[in-house]
PDB file of C-alpha atoms in Angstrom:
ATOM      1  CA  UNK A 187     -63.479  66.641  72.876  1.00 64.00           C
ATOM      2  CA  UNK A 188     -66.872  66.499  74.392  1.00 67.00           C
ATOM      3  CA  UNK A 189     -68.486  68.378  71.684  1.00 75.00           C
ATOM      4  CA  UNK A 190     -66.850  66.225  68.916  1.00 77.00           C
ATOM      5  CA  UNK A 191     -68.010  63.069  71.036  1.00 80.00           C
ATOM      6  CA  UNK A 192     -71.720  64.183  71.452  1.00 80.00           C
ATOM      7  CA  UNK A 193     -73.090  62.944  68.133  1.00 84.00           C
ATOM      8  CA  UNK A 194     -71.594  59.322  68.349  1.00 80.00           C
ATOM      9  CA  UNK A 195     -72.448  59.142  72.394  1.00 80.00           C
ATOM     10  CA  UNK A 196     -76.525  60.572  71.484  1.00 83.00           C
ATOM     11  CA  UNK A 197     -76.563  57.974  68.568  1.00 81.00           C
ATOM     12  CA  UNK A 198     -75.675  55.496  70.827  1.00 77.00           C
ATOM     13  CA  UNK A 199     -77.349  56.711  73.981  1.00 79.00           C
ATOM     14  CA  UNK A 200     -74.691  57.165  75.906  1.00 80.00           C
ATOM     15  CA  UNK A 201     -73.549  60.015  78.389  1.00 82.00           C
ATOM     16  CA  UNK A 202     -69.610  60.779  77.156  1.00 85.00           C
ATOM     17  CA  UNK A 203     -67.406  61.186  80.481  1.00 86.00           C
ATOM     18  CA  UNK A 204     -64.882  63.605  80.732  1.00 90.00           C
ATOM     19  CA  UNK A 205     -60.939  62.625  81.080  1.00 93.00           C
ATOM     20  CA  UNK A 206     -58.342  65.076  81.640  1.00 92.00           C
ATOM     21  CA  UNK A 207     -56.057  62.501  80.448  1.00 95.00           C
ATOM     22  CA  UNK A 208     -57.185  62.259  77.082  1.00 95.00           C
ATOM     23  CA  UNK A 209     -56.545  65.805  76.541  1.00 94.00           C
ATOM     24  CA  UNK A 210     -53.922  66.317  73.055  1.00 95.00           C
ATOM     25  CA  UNK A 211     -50.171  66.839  73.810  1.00 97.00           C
ATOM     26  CA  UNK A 212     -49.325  70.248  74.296  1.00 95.00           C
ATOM     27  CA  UNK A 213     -47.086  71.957  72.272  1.00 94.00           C
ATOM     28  CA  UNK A 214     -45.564  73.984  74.908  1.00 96.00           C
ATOM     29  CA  UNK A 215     -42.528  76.120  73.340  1.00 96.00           C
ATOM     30  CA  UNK A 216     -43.823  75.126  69.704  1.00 95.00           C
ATOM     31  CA  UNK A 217     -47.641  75.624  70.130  1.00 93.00           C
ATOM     32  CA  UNK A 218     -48.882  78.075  67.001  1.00 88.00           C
ATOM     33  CA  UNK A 219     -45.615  77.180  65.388  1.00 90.00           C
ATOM     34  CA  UNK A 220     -46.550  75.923  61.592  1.00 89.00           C
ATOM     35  CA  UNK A 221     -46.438  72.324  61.011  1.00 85.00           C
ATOM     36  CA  UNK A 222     -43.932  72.505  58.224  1.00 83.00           C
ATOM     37  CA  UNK A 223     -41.543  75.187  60.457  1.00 88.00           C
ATOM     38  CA  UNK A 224     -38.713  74.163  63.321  1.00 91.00           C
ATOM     39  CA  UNK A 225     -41.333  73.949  65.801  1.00 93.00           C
ATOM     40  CA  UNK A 226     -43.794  71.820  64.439  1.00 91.00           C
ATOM     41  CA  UNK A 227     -41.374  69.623  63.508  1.00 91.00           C
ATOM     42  CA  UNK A 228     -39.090  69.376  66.598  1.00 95.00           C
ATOM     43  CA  UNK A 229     -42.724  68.591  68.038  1.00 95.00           C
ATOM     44  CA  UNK A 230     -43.420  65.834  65.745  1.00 93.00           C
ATOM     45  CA  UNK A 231     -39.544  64.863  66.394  1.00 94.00           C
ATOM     46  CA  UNK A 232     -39.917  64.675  70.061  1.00 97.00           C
ATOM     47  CA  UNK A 233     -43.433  62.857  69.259  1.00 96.00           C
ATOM     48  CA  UNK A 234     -41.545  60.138  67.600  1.00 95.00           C
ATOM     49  CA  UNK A 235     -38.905  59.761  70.090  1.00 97.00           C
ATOM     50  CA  UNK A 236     -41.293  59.175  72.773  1.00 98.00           C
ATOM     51  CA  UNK A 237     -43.312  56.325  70.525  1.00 96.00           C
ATOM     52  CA  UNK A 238     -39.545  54.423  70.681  1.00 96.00           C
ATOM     53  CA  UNK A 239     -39.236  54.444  74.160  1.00 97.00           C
ATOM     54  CA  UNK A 240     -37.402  57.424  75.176  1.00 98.00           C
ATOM     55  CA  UNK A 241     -40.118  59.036  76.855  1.00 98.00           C
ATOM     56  CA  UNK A 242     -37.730  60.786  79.004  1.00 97.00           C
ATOM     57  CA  UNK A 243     -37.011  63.653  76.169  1.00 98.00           C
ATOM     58  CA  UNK A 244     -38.775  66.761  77.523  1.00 97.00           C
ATOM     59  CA  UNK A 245     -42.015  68.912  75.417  1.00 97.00           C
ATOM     60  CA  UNK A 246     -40.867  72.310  76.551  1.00 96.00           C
ATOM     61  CA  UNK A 247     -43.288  74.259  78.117  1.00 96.00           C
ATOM     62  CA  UNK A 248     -46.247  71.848  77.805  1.00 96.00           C
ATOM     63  CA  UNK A 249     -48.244  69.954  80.649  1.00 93.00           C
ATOM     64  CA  UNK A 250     -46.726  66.913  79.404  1.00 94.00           C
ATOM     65  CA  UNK A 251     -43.291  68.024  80.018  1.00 95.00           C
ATOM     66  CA  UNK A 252     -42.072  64.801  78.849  1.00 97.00           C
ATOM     67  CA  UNK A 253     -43.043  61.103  77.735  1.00 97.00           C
ATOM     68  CA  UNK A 254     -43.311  60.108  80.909  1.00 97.00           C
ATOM     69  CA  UNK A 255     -46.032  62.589  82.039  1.00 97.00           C
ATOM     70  CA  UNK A 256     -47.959  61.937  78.834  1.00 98.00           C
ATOM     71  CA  UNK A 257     -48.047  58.082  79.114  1.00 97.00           C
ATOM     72  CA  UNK A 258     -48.978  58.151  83.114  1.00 96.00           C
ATOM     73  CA  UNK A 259     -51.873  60.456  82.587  1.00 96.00           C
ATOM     74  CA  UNK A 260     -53.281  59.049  79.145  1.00 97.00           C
ATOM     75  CA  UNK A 261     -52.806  55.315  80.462  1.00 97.00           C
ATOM     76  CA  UNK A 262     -54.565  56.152  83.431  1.00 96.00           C
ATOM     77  CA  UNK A 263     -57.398  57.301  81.202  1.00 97.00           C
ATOM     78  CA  UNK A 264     -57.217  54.086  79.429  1.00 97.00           C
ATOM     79  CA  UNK A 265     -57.200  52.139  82.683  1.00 97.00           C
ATOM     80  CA  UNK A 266     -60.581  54.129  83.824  1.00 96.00           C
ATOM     81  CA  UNK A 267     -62.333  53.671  80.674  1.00 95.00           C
ATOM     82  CA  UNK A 268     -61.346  49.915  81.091  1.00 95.00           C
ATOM     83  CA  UNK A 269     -62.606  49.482  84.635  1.00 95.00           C
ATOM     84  CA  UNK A 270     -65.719  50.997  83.612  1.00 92.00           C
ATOM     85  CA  UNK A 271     -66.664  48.963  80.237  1.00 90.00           C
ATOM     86  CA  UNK A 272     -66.103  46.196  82.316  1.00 91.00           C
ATOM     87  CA  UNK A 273     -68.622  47.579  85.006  1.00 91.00           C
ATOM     88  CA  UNK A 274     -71.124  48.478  82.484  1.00 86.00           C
ATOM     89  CA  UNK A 275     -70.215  46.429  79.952  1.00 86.00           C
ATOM     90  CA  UNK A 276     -71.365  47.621  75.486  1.00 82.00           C
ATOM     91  CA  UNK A 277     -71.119  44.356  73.857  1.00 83.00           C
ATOM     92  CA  UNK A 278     -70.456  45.184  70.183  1.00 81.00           C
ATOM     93  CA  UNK A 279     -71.667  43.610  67.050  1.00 80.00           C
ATOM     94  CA  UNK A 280     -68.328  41.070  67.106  1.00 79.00           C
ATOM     95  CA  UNK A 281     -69.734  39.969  70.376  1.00 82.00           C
ATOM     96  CA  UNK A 282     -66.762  41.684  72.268  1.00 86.00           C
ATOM     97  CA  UNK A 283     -67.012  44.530  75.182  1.00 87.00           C
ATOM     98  CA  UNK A 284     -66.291  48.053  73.399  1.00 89.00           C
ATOM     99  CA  UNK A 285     -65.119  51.446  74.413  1.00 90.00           C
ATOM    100  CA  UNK A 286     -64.475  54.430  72.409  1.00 92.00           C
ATOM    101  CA  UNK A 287     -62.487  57.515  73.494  1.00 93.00           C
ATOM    102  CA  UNK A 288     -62.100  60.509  71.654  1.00 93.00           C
ATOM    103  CA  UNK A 289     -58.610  62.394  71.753  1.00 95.00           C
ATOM    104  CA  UNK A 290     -56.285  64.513  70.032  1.00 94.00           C
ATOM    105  CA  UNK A 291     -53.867  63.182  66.678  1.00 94.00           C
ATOM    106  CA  UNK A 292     -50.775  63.410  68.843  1.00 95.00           C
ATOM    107  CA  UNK A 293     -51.524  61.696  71.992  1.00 97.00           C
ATOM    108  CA  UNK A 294     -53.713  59.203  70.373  1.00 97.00           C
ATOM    109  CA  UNK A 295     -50.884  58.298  67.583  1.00 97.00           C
ATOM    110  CA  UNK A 296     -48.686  58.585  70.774  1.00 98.00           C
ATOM    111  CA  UNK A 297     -49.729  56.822  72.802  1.00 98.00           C
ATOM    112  CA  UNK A 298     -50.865  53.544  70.454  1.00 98.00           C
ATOM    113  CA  UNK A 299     -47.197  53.305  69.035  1.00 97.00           C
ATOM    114  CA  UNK A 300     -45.882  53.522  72.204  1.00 97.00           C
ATOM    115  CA  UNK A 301     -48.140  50.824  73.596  1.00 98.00           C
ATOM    116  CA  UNK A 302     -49.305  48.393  71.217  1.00 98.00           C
ATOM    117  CA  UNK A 303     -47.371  45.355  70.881  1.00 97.00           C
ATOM    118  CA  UNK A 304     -47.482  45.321  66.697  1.00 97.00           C
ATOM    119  CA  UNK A 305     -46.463  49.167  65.823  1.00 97.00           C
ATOM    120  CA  UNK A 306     -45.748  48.203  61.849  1.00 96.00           C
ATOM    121  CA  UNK A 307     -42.094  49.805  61.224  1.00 94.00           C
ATOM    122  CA  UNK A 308     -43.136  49.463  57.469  1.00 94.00           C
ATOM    123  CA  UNK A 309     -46.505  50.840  57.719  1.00 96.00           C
ATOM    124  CA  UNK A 310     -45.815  54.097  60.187  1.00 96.00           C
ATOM    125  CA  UNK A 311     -42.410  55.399  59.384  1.00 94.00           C
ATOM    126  CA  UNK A 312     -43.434  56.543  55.605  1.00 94.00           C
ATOM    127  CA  UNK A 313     -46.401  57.859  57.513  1.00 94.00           C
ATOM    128  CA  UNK A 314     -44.114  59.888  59.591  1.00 93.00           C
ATOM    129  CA  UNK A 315     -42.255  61.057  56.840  1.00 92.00           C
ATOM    130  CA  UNK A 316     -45.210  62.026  54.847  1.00 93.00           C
ATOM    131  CA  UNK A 317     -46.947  64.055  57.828  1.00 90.00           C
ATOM    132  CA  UNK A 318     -43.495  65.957  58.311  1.00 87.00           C
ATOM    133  CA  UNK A 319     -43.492  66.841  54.812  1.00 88.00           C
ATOM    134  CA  UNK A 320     -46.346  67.462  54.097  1.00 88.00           C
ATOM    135  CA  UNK A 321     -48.738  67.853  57.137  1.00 86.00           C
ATOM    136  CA  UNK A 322     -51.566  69.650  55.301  1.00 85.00           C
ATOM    137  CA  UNK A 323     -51.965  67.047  53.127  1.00 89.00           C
ATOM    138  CA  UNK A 324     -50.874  63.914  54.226  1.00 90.00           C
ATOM    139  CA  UNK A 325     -51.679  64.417  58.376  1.00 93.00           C
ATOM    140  CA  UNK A 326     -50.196  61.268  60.363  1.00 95.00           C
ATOM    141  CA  UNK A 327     -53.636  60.164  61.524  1.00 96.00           C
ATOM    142  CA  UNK A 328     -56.530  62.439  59.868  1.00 93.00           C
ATOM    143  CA  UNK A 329     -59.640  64.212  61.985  1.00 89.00           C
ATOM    144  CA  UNK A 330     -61.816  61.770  62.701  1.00 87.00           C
ATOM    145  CA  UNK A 331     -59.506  59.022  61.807  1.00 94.00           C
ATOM    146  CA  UNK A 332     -60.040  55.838  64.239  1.00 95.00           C
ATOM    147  CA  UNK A 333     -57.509  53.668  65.732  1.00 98.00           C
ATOM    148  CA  UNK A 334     -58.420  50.347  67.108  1.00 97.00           C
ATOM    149  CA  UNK A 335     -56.936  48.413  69.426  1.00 97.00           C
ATOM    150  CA  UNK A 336     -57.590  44.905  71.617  1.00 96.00           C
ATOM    151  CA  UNK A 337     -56.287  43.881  74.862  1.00 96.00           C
ATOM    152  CA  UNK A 338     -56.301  45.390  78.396  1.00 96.00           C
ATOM    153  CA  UNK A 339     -53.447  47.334  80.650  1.00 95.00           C
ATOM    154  CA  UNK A 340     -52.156  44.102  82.305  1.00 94.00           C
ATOM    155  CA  UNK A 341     -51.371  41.479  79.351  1.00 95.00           C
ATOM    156  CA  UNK A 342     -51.086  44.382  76.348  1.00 96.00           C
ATOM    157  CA  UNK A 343     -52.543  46.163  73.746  1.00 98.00           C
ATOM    158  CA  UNK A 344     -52.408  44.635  70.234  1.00 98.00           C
ATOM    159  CA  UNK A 345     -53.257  47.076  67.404  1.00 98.00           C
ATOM    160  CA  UNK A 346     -55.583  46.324  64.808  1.00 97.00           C
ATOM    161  CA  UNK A 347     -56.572  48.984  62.035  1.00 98.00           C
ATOM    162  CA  UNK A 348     -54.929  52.493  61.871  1.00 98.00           C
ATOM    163  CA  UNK A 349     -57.554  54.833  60.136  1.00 96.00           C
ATOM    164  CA  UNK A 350     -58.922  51.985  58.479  1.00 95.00           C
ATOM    165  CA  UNK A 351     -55.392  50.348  57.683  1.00 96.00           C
ATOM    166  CA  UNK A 352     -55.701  46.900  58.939  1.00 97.00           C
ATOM    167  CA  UNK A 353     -52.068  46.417  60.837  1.00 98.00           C
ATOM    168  CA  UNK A 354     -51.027  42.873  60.762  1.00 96.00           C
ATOM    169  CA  UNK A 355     -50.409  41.202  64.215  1.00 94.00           C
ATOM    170  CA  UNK A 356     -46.929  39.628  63.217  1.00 91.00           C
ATOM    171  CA  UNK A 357     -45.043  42.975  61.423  1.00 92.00           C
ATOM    172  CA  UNK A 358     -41.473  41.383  61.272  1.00 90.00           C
ATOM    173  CA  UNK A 359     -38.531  40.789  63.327  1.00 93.00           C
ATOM    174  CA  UNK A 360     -37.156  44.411  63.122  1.00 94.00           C
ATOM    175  CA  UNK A 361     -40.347  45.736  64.804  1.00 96.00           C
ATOM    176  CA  UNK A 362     -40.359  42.846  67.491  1.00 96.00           C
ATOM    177  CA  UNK A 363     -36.842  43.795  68.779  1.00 97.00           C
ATOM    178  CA  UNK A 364     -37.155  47.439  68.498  1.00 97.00           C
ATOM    179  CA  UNK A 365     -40.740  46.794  70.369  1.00 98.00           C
ATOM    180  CA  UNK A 366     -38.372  44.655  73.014  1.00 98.00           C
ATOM    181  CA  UNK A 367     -36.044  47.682  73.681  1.00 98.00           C
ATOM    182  CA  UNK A 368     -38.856  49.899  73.650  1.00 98.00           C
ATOM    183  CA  UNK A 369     -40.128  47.166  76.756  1.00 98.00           C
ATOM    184  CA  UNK A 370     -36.776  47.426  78.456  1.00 98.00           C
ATOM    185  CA  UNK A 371     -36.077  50.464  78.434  1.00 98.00           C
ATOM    186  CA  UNK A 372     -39.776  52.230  79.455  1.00 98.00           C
ATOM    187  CA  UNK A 373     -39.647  50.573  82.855  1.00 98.00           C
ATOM    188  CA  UNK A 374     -36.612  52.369  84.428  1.00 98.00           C
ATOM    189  CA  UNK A 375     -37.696  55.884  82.951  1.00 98.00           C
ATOM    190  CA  UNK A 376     -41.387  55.414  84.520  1.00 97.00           C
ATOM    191  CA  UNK A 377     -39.897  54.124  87.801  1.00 98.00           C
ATOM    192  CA  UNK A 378     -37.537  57.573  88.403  1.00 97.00           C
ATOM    193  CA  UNK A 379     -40.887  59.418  87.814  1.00 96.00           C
ATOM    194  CA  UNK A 380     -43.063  57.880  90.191  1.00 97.00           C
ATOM    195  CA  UNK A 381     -40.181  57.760  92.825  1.00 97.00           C
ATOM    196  CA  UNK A 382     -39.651  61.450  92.556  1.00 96.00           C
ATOM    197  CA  UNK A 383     -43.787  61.765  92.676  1.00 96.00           C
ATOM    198  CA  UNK A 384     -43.744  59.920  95.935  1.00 98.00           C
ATOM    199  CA  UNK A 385     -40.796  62.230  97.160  1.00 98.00           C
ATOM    200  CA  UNK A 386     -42.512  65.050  96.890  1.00 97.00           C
ATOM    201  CA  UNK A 387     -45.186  64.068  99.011  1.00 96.00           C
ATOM    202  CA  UNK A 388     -42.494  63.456 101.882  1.00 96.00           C
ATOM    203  CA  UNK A 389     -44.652  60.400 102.682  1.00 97.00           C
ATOM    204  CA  UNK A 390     -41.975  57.129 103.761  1.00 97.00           C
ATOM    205  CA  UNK A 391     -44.589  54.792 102.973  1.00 98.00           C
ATOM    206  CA  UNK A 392     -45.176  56.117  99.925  1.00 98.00           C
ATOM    207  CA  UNK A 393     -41.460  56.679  99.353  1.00 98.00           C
ATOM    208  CA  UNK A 394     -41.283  53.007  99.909  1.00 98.00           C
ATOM    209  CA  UNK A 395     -43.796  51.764  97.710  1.00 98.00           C
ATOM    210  CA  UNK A 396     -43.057  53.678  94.842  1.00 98.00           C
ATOM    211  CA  UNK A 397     -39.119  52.113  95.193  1.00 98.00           C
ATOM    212  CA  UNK A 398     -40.343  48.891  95.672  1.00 98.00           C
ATOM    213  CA  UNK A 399     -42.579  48.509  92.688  1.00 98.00           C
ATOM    214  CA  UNK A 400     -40.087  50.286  90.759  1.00 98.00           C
ATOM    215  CA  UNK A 401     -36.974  47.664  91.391  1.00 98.00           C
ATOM    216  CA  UNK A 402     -40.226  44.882  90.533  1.00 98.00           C
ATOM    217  CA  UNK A 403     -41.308  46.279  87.224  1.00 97.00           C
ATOM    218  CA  UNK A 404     -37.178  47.050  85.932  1.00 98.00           C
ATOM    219  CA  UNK A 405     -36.085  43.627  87.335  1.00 98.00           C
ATOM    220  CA  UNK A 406     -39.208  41.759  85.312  1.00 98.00           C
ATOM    221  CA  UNK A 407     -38.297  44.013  82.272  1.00 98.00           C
ATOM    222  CA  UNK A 408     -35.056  43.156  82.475  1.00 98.00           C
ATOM    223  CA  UNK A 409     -35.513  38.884  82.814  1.00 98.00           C
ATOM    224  CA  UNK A 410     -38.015  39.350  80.337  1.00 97.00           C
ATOM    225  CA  UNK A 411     -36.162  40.953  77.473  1.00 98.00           C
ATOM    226  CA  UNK A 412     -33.366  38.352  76.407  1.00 97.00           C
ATOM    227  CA  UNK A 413     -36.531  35.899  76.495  1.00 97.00           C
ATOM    228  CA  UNK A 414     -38.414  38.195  74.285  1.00 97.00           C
ATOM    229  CA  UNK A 415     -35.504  38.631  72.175  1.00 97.00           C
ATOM    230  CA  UNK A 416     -34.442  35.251  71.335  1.00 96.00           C
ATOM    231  CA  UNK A 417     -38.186  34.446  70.954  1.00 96.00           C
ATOM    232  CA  UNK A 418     -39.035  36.851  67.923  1.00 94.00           C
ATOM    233  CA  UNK A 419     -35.514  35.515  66.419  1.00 94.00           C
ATOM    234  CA  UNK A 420     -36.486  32.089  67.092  1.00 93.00           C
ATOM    235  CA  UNK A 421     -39.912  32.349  65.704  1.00 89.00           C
ATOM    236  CA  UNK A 422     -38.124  34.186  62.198  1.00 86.00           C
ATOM    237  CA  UNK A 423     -35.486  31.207  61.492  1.00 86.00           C
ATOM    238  CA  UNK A 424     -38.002  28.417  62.159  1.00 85.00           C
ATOM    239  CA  UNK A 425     -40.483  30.257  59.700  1.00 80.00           C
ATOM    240  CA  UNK A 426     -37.617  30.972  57.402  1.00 75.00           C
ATOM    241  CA  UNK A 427     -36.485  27.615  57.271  1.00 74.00           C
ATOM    242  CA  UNK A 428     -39.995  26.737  56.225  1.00 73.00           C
ATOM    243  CA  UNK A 429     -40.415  28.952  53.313  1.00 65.00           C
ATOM    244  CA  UNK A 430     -36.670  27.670  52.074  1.00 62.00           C
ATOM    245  CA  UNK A 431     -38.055  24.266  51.921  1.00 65.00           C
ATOM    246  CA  UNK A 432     -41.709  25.378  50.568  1.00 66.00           C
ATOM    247  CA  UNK A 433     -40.373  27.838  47.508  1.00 62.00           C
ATOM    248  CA  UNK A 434     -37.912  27.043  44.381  1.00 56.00           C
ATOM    249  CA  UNK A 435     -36.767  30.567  43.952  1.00 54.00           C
ATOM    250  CA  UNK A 436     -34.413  33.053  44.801  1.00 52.00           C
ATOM    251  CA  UNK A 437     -37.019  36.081  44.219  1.00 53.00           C
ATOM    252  CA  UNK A 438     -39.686  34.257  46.749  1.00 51.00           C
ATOM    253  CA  UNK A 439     -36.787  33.392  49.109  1.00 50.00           C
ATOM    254  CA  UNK A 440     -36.144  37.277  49.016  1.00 53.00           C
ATOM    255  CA  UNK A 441     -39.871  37.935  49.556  1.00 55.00           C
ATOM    256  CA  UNK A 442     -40.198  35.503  52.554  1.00 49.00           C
ATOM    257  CA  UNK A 443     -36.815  36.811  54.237  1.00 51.00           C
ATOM    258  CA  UNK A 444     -38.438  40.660  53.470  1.00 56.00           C
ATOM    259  CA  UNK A 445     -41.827  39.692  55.135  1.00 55.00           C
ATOM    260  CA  UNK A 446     -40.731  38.425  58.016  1.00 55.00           C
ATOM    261  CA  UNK A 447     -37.992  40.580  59.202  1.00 60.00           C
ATOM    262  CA  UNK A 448     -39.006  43.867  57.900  1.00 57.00           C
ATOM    263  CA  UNK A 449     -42.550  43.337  57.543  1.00 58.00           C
ATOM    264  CA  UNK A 450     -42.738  43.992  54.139  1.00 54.00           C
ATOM    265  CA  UNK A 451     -45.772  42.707  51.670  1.00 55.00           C
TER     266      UNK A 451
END
């Protein structure tokens, strides 16, 4: 990755620091397997799985043995290259502080579905369907594709162009709930990974900590999700209600009802 980073980093004069983090997913079991054969697509499969929440389903035989792994090490990446823009801060043309990281397809698809607040259901599943199919030609995110996202790792990432797809902030109810379960359900997986971290190190302390912050994070997940949940449905009635009363047909009630719960445009 540092040789594919070098031209944009001397163009910019700027050094480009090495993560271990940001390294691709590992195919483990189905590395050298061809995209279109049972391995490459159990690996896109378990891929996919992972960017819904069920990061405990394991990668066979690779470094990131399961969701878990991956999203620990690459979001600790994430958090680094945050501390640091802030440190030494690259204001961009917009006026905002900018980082760029350079990473593999996998864990940089990955990892944005799996954290961005606004992962279009109606944008990336025929994506998904079109890189299993026909990976060659239709790869989910392209070499040299860029993916950009705003936020920071306490309040959220939200997602704003996908290889050079602008991805609307609201996508519809049916990505806001399935983004709440996703919320609910990451939590408890990530907390049983860092406890069994700290008991390896046969530290009590550590032991301790690792329990404590994991009964935090699942309880706030937890309170937080009905409120989530009857939010987003909230939101799509009272802005249903208001296209009912601004449009005088059955066709543009369809279209209104088809934007805002599936997304669709």
């Amino acid at each position: 990755m540092a040789q594919t980073a070098a031209p944009f980093a001397a163009l910019e004069q700027e050094t480009p620091h090495i993560l271990s983090g940001l390294n691709e997913i590992g195919g483990g079991i189905y590395a050298g397997d061809p995209y279109s054969g049972p391995g490459g697509i159990l690996y896109d499969l378990t891929l996919l799985t992972w960017a819904f929440g069920y990061e405990f389903v394991p990668m066979p035989g690779s470094l990131d043995f399961n969701g878990i792994a991956f999203e620990d090490y690459f979001s600790n990446a994430v958090a680094t290259m945050y501390a640091d823009a802030l440190a030494n801060p690259i204001v961009s043309a917009n006026g905002q502080v900018t980082d760029v990281a350079f990473s593999g397809e996998a864990a940089i698809s990955t990892w944005t579905l799996l954290n961005a607040k606004n992962p279009d259901l109606a944008i990336f599943l025929p994506r998904f369907v079109e890189a299993v199919l026909s990976p060659e030609k239709h790869p989910f995110l392209p070499n040299a594709g860029v993916v950009e996202l705003e936020g920071n790792p306490t309040e959220g990432w939200t997602l704003v162009s996908f290889d050079g797809q602008p991805i609307p902030q609201d996508p519809g109810l049916l990505t806001q709930l399935i983004v709440d379960f996703r919320d609910v359900i990451t939590p408890p997986q990530m907390a049983i990974y860092n406890l069994v971290e700290a008991a390896l190190t046969g530290n009590a302390t550590t032991i301790q900590d690792a329990l404590a912050a994991g009964v935090y994070s699942v309880g706030a997940a937890i309170a937080q999700f009905p409120q989530s949940v009857i939010g987003d449905i909230g939101y799509v009635v009272q802005n249903l209600a208001a296209d009912v009363a601004a449009r005088d047909s059955a066709m543009a009630l369809i279209d209104a009802f088809g934007s805002l719960v599936f997304g669709l445009t």
